[in-house]
């Protein structure tokens, strides 16, 4: 949240948007800036929007540099740096009279532009590729930070590429910085953000990184995927950490193969996951059913993007909840987790493996494009010493893979560990794992055994987190990646009698759900999809109809300032918005 100083022209937070064609180096500029800003001791947040093209189209990255921690996007733009003309038109909605626009005036042909010819400056320094560093320097020059650490940073970043590259980039940054500083003076643009050197030692994690290292902490020993944006980012991160984490990583020929490889790995005693997105997950659903009937654990990272079909392949949405809920034929238990921040992503990814192993069920980790592509600094968190529990048993002669037990969980053996035979069958089977058509006998008992796990999973469900006024009159309900934005939005909104209820486990729902919601006079669901899929799940599970919804489904994530306005409007609407199920009248059926 922006803090006004005595001089209201001095800002303690600044938002920057850089935009250009795919291939113009926007990603490189973002990478340089977030590392340099953090290394200089400032809070930084970054997220991106990009088109599904190798070259052309318009991509953008948005950064916040802040006195306070920043962990959500905002619409307001203080500095806009377009690298090509189309970007100016595309992001016009983000600009106001106070926005500083910096770019090549000859290229952009707009009277509002403060002329900084990145390309010509780079060419004058001997290499057009330096233009990215010129742009990064200009951004830092306008906000007046980063100069003191730039040379060392560039030396570390390009040291392996030789002295000529290092010196060229140092000169490019300096030239951009000077041009940016002149632009700030010209526009009387002043910021004052106190430096905190402790930030230099904090974590700078993307959502994808957090899921990947959480999986490793959970004992993930194998990962399989067929590339599909945005799920690929977690798979790529796992591949990057594969040597340190001692993980087997395999790009399969398709998604069907990927999930079957993961099931095979669990059968053999590994802890495996797949990472995919909506269309890829569609292909995996038969494998999810196979996991259900064979009671094979599996962890599935499902990074959501807008559908149907290819939809917007590089944009964001929370549109696949119903897909994960209902994927696979037949009835079987499952767990769906949805982290709201990077710390939750780490913890839930770790927990996913233990849950899958303990209950022998599929466990989903649901993120989305916005979540996996977003960075911000967070304090180093202590990872408590944790030894992942081994649920595998040594088999003996006469071992029954599907032995009937009181709680429905059969002892799970793996081939080669013991003398027993570990027999699985995708057909209905008996306790030994042999096919059966004893419909009303062992076949029925197998179905009932598997569903007993639902009661255990219900009891173990994670309680939703309540933020804000405990005596709330209005409760805003959200799940997954909306958390940080909703928390900042409610502060901006100034709503004093409201609270945020966030679900990091969306299925099974915690038993407290109905009581928490019924306590409010008004409930408002916030979701990044078109129909309110989570509201539908709550209605199905509790009977409560959340009548008011704030939904965004244009392929973009909520912004904190934009969501705050929607919250205020929702809170101001009169009328009962929680319809409760009718009480059953005695004597009537």
Short mmCIF file of N, CA, C and O in Angstrom, two decimals, residues 154-215:
data_model
loop_
_atom_site.label_atom_id
_atom_site.label_comp_id
_atom_site.label_asym_id
_atom_site.label_seq_id
_atom_site.Cartn_x
_atom_site.Cartn_y
_atom_site.Cartn_z
N UNK A 154 26.70 -6.44 -12.34
CA UNK A 154 26.94 -6.77 -13.76
C UNK A 154 28.18 -7.65 -13.90
O UNK A 154 28.22 -8.57 -14.71
N UNK A 155 29.18 -7.39 -13.09
CA UNK A 155 30.39 -8.22 -13.11
C UNK A 155 30.06 -9.67 -12.80
O UNK A 155 30.52 -10.60 -13.47
N UNK A 156 29.22 -9.88 -11.77
CA UNK A 156 28.83 -11.23 -11.39
C UNK A 156 27.94 -11.88 -12.46
O UNK A 156 28.04 -13.07 -12.73
N UNK A 157 27.06 -11.05 -13.05
CA UNK A 157 26.10 -11.58 -14.02
C UNK A 157 26.76 -12.01 -15.33
O UNK A 157 26.43 -13.03 -15.92
N UNK A 158 27.75 -11.20 -15.79
CA UNK A 158 28.35 -11.45 -17.10
C UNK A 158 29.83 -11.83 -17.04
O UNK A 158 30.49 -11.92 -18.07
N UNK A 159 30.33 -12.06 -15.82
CA UNK A 159 31.75 -12.32 -15.66
C UNK A 159 32.28 -13.44 -16.54
O UNK A 159 33.38 -13.36 -17.08
N UNK A 160 31.47 -14.50 -16.72
CA UNK A 160 31.92 -15.65 -17.50
C UNK A 160 31.99 -15.35 -19.00
O UNK A 160 32.57 -16.11 -19.76
N UNK A 161 31.36 -14.24 -19.41
CA UNK A 161 31.33 -13.93 -20.85
C UNK A 161 32.48 -13.03 -21.28
O UNK A 161 32.54 -12.63 -22.44
N UNK A 162 33.32 -12.66 -20.37
CA UNK A 162 34.50 -11.91 -20.74
C UNK A 162 34.44 -10.43 -20.41
O UNK A 162 33.37 -9.86 -20.19
N UNK A 163 35.65 -9.82 -20.40
CA UNK A 163 35.78 -8.43 -19.97
C UNK A 163 35.04 -7.47 -20.89
O UNK A 163 34.43 -6.49 -20.45
N UNK A 164 35.08 -7.76 -22.20
CA UNK A 164 34.43 -6.84 -23.15
C UNK A 164 32.93 -6.77 -22.91
O UNK A 164 32.33 -5.69 -22.91
N UNK A 165 32.31 -7.93 -22.66
CA UNK A 165 30.87 -7.96 -22.39
C UNK A 165 30.54 -7.26 -21.08
O UNK A 165 29.58 -6.50 -20.99
N UNK A 166 31.36 -7.51 -20.06
CA UNK A 166 31.12 -6.87 -18.76
C UNK A 166 31.21 -5.36 -18.89
O UNK A 166 30.31 -4.62 -18.47
N UNK A 167 32.30 -4.86 -19.50
CA UNK A 167 32.48 -3.42 -19.60
C UNK A 167 31.40 -2.77 -20.46
O UNK A 167 30.92 -1.67 -20.15
N UNK A 168 31.01 -3.45 -21.52
CA UNK A 168 29.95 -2.90 -22.38
C UNK A 168 28.65 -2.75 -21.62
O UNK A 168 27.95 -1.74 -21.75
N UNK A 169 28.30 -3.76 -20.83
CA UNK A 169 27.04 -3.70 -20.07
C UNK A 169 27.11 -2.66 -18.95
O UNK A 169 26.11 -2.01 -18.65
N UNK A 170 28.28 -2.51 -18.35
CA UNK A 170 28.43 -1.47 -17.31
C UNK A 170 28.21 -0.09 -17.92
O UNK A 170 27.50 0.76 -17.37
N UNK A 171 28.80 0.14 -19.08
CA UNK A 171 28.63 1.44 -19.75
C UNK A 171 27.18 1.64 -20.19
O UNK A 171 26.63 2.74 -20.10
N UNK A 172 26.55 0.55 -20.66
CA UNK A 172 25.16 0.65 -21.10
C UNK A 172 24.24 1.00 -19.93
O UNK A 172 23.34 1.84 -20.05
N UNK A 173 24.46 0.34 -18.79
CA UNK A 173 23.65 0.65 -17.61
C UNK A 173 23.85 2.10 -17.19
O UNK A 173 22.89 2.82 -16.90
N UNK A 174 25.11 2.54 -17.18
CA UNK A 174 25.41 3.91 -16.74
C UNK A 174 24.76 4.93 -17.68
O UNK A 174 24.19 5.94 -17.22
N UNK A 175 24.82 4.66 -18.97
CA UNK A 175 24.21 5.59 -19.93
C UNK A 175 22.69 5.65 -19.76
O UNK A 175 22.08 6.72 -19.79
N UNK A 176 22.09 4.46 -19.55
CA UNK A 176 20.64 4.43 -19.32
C UNK A 176 20.28 5.12 -18.01
O UNK A 176 19.29 5.85 -17.94
N UNK A 177 21.10 4.89 -17.00
CA UNK A 177 20.83 5.50 -15.68
C UNK A 177 20.85 7.03 -15.78
O UNK A 177 19.96 7.71 -15.25
N UNK A 178 21.84 7.56 -16.45
CA UNK A 178 21.95 9.02 -16.59
C UNK A 178 20.74 9.57 -17.34
O UNK A 178 20.17 10.61 -16.96
N UNK A 179 20.33 8.88 -18.40
CA UNK A 179 19.16 9.34 -19.16
C UNK A 179 17.90 9.27 -18.30
O UNK A 179 17.04 10.18 -18.34
N UNK A 180 17.79 8.21 -17.50
CA UNK A 180 16.64 8.09 -16.60
C UNK A 180 16.62 9.16 -15.54
O UNK A 180 15.57 9.72 -15.21
N UNK A 181 17.80 9.46 -15.00
CA UNK A 181 17.89 10.49 -13.95
C UNK A 181 17.47 11.85 -14.51
O UNK A 181 16.78 12.63 -13.85
N UNK A 182 17.88 12.14 -15.74
CA UNK A 182 17.47 13.42 -16.37
C UNK A 182 15.96 13.45 -16.55
O UNK A 182 15.31 14.48 -16.37
N UNK A 183 15.39 12.31 -16.89
CA UNK A 183 13.93 12.23 -17.07
C UNK A 183 13.21 12.50 -15.76
O UNK A 183 12.17 13.19 -15.74
N UNK A 184 13.73 11.96 -14.66
CA UNK A 184 13.11 12.18 -13.36
C UNK A 184 13.14 13.66 -12.99
O UNK A 184 12.15 14.22 -12.51
N UNK A 185 14.29 14.31 -13.23
CA UNK A 185 14.40 15.75 -12.91
C UNK A 185 13.44 16.55 -13.77
O UNK A 185 12.73 17.45 -13.27
N UNK A 186 13.38 16.22 -15.02
CA UNK A 186 12.49 16.93 -15.94
C UNK A 186 11.03 16.85 -15.50
O UNK A 186 10.27 17.81 -15.65
N UNK A 187 10.65 15.72 -14.92
CA UNK A 187 9.25 15.51 -14.51
C UNK A 187 9.02 15.76 -13.02
O UNK A 187 7.94 15.46 -12.51
N UNK A 188 10.06 16.27 -12.35
CA UNK A 188 9.96 16.51 -10.90
C UNK A 188 9.48 15.26 -10.17
O UNK A 188 8.65 15.31 -9.27
N UNK A 189 10.02 14.12 -10.61
CA UNK A 189 9.62 12.83 -10.04
C UNK A 189 10.57 12.47 -8.91
O UNK A 189 11.78 12.37 -9.10
N UNK A 190 10.02 12.30 -7.72
CA UNK A 190 10.85 12.03 -6.55
C UNK A 190 10.31 10.82 -5.79
O UNK A 190 9.11 10.72 -5.57
N UNK A 191 11.20 9.94 -5.41
CA UNK A 191 10.80 8.86 -4.52
C UNK A 191 11.79 8.79 -3.37
O UNK A 191 12.95 9.22 -3.49
N UNK A 192 11.31 8.30 -2.25
CA UNK A 192 12.19 8.09 -1.11
C UNK A 192 11.83 6.76 -0.47
O UNK A 192 10.84 6.65 0.24
N UNK A 193 12.59 5.77 -0.81
CA UNK A 193 12.36 4.43 -0.27
C UNK A 193 13.56 4.06 0.59
O UNK A 193 14.68 4.01 0.09
N UNK A 194 13.30 3.85 1.86
CA UNK A 194 14.40 3.53 2.76
C UNK A 194 14.99 2.16 2.43
O UNK A 194 14.26 1.20 2.18
N UNK A 195 16.29 2.11 2.45
CA UNK A 195 16.98 0.85 2.14
C UNK A 195 17.01 -0.03 3.40
O UNK A 195 17.15 0.45 4.51
N UNK A 196 16.87 -1.31 3.19
CA UNK A 196 16.96 -2.28 4.28
C UNK A 196 17.91 -3.39 3.82
O UNK A 196 17.54 -4.23 3.00
N UNK A 197 19.13 -3.37 4.35
CA UNK A 197 20.14 -4.31 3.84
C UNK A 197 19.78 -5.77 4.14
O UNK A 197 20.29 -6.68 3.49
N UNK A 198 18.87 -5.99 5.10
CA UNK A 198 18.47 -7.37 5.41
C UNK A 198 17.76 -8.02 4.22
O UNK A 198 17.76 -9.24 4.09
N UNK A 199 17.15 -7.18 3.38
CA UNK A 199 16.44 -7.72 2.22
C UNK A 199 17.39 -8.46 1.28
O UNK A 199 17.01 -9.41 0.60
N UNK A 200 18.65 -8.04 1.27
CA UNK A 200 19.63 -8.68 0.38
C UNK A 200 19.72 -10.18 0.65
O UNK A 200 20.01 -10.96 -0.26
N UNK A 201 19.48 -10.59 1.89
CA UNK A 201 19.62 -12.00 2.25
C UNK A 201 18.30 -12.76 2.19
O UNK A 201 18.25 -13.95 2.52
N UNK A 202 17.23 -12.09 1.80
CA UNK A 202 15.93 -12.77 1.76
C UNK A 202 15.83 -13.66 0.52
O UNK A 202 16.60 -13.55 -0.43
N UNK A 203 14.83 -14.52 0.55
CA UNK A 203 14.55 -15.37 -0.61
C UNK A 203 13.86 -14.55 -1.69
O UNK A 203 13.06 -13.66 -1.39
N UNK A 204 14.17 -14.85 -2.92
CA UNK A 204 13.47 -14.28 -4.06
C UNK A 204 12.97 -15.46 -4.88
O UNK A 204 13.68 -16.04 -5.69
N UNK A 205 11.74 -15.84 -4.61
CA UNK A 205 11.21 -17.07 -5.21
C UNK A 205 10.03 -16.78 -6.11
O UNK A 205 9.17 -15.95 -5.78
N UNK A 206 9.98 -17.46 -7.23
CA UNK A 206 8.75 -17.47 -8.02
C UNK A 206 7.85 -18.57 -7.47
O UNK A 206 8.29 -19.44 -6.71
N UNK A 207 6.60 -18.54 -7.86
CA UNK A 207 5.69 -19.61 -7.45
C UNK A 207 6.18 -20.96 -7.93
O UNK A 207 6.07 -21.97 -7.23
N UNK A 208 6.73 -21.00 -9.15
CA UNK A 208 7.23 -22.26 -9.71
C UNK A 208 8.39 -22.79 -8.88
O UNK A 208 8.47 -24.00 -8.58
N UNK A 209 9.31 -21.90 -8.48
CA UNK A 209 10.44 -22.32 -7.65
C UNK A 209 9.94 -22.91 -6.33
O UNK A 209 10.45 -23.93 -5.85
N UNK A 210 8.96 -22.23 -5.72
CA UNK A 210 8.47 -22.65 -4.42
C UNK A 210 7.83 -24.04 -4.49
O UNK A 210 8.03 -24.87 -3.60
N UNK A 211 7.06 -24.29 -5.54
CA UNK A 211 6.45 -25.63 -5.69
C UNK A 211 7.55 -26.68 -5.88
O UNK A 211 7.50 -27.76 -5.28
N UNK A 212 8.55 -26.34 -6.69
CA UNK A 212 9.60 -27.32 -7.00
C UNK A 212 10.41 -27.68 -5.75
O UNK A 212 10.64 -28.86 -5.48
N UNK A 213 10.85 -26.67 -4.99
CA UNK A 213 11.69 -27.00 -3.82
C UNK A 213 10.83 -27.63 -2.72
O UNK A 213 11.32 -28.45 -1.94
N UNK A 214 9.55 -27.29 -2.67
CA UNK A 214 8.65 -27.96 -1.73
C UNK A 214 8.51 -29.43 -2.07
O UNK A 214 8.48 -30.29 -1.18
N UNK A 215 8.41 -29.72 -3.36
CA UNK A 215 8.32 -31.12 -3.80
C UNK A 215 9.57 -31.89 -3.40
O UNK A 215 9.49 -33.02 -2.92
#
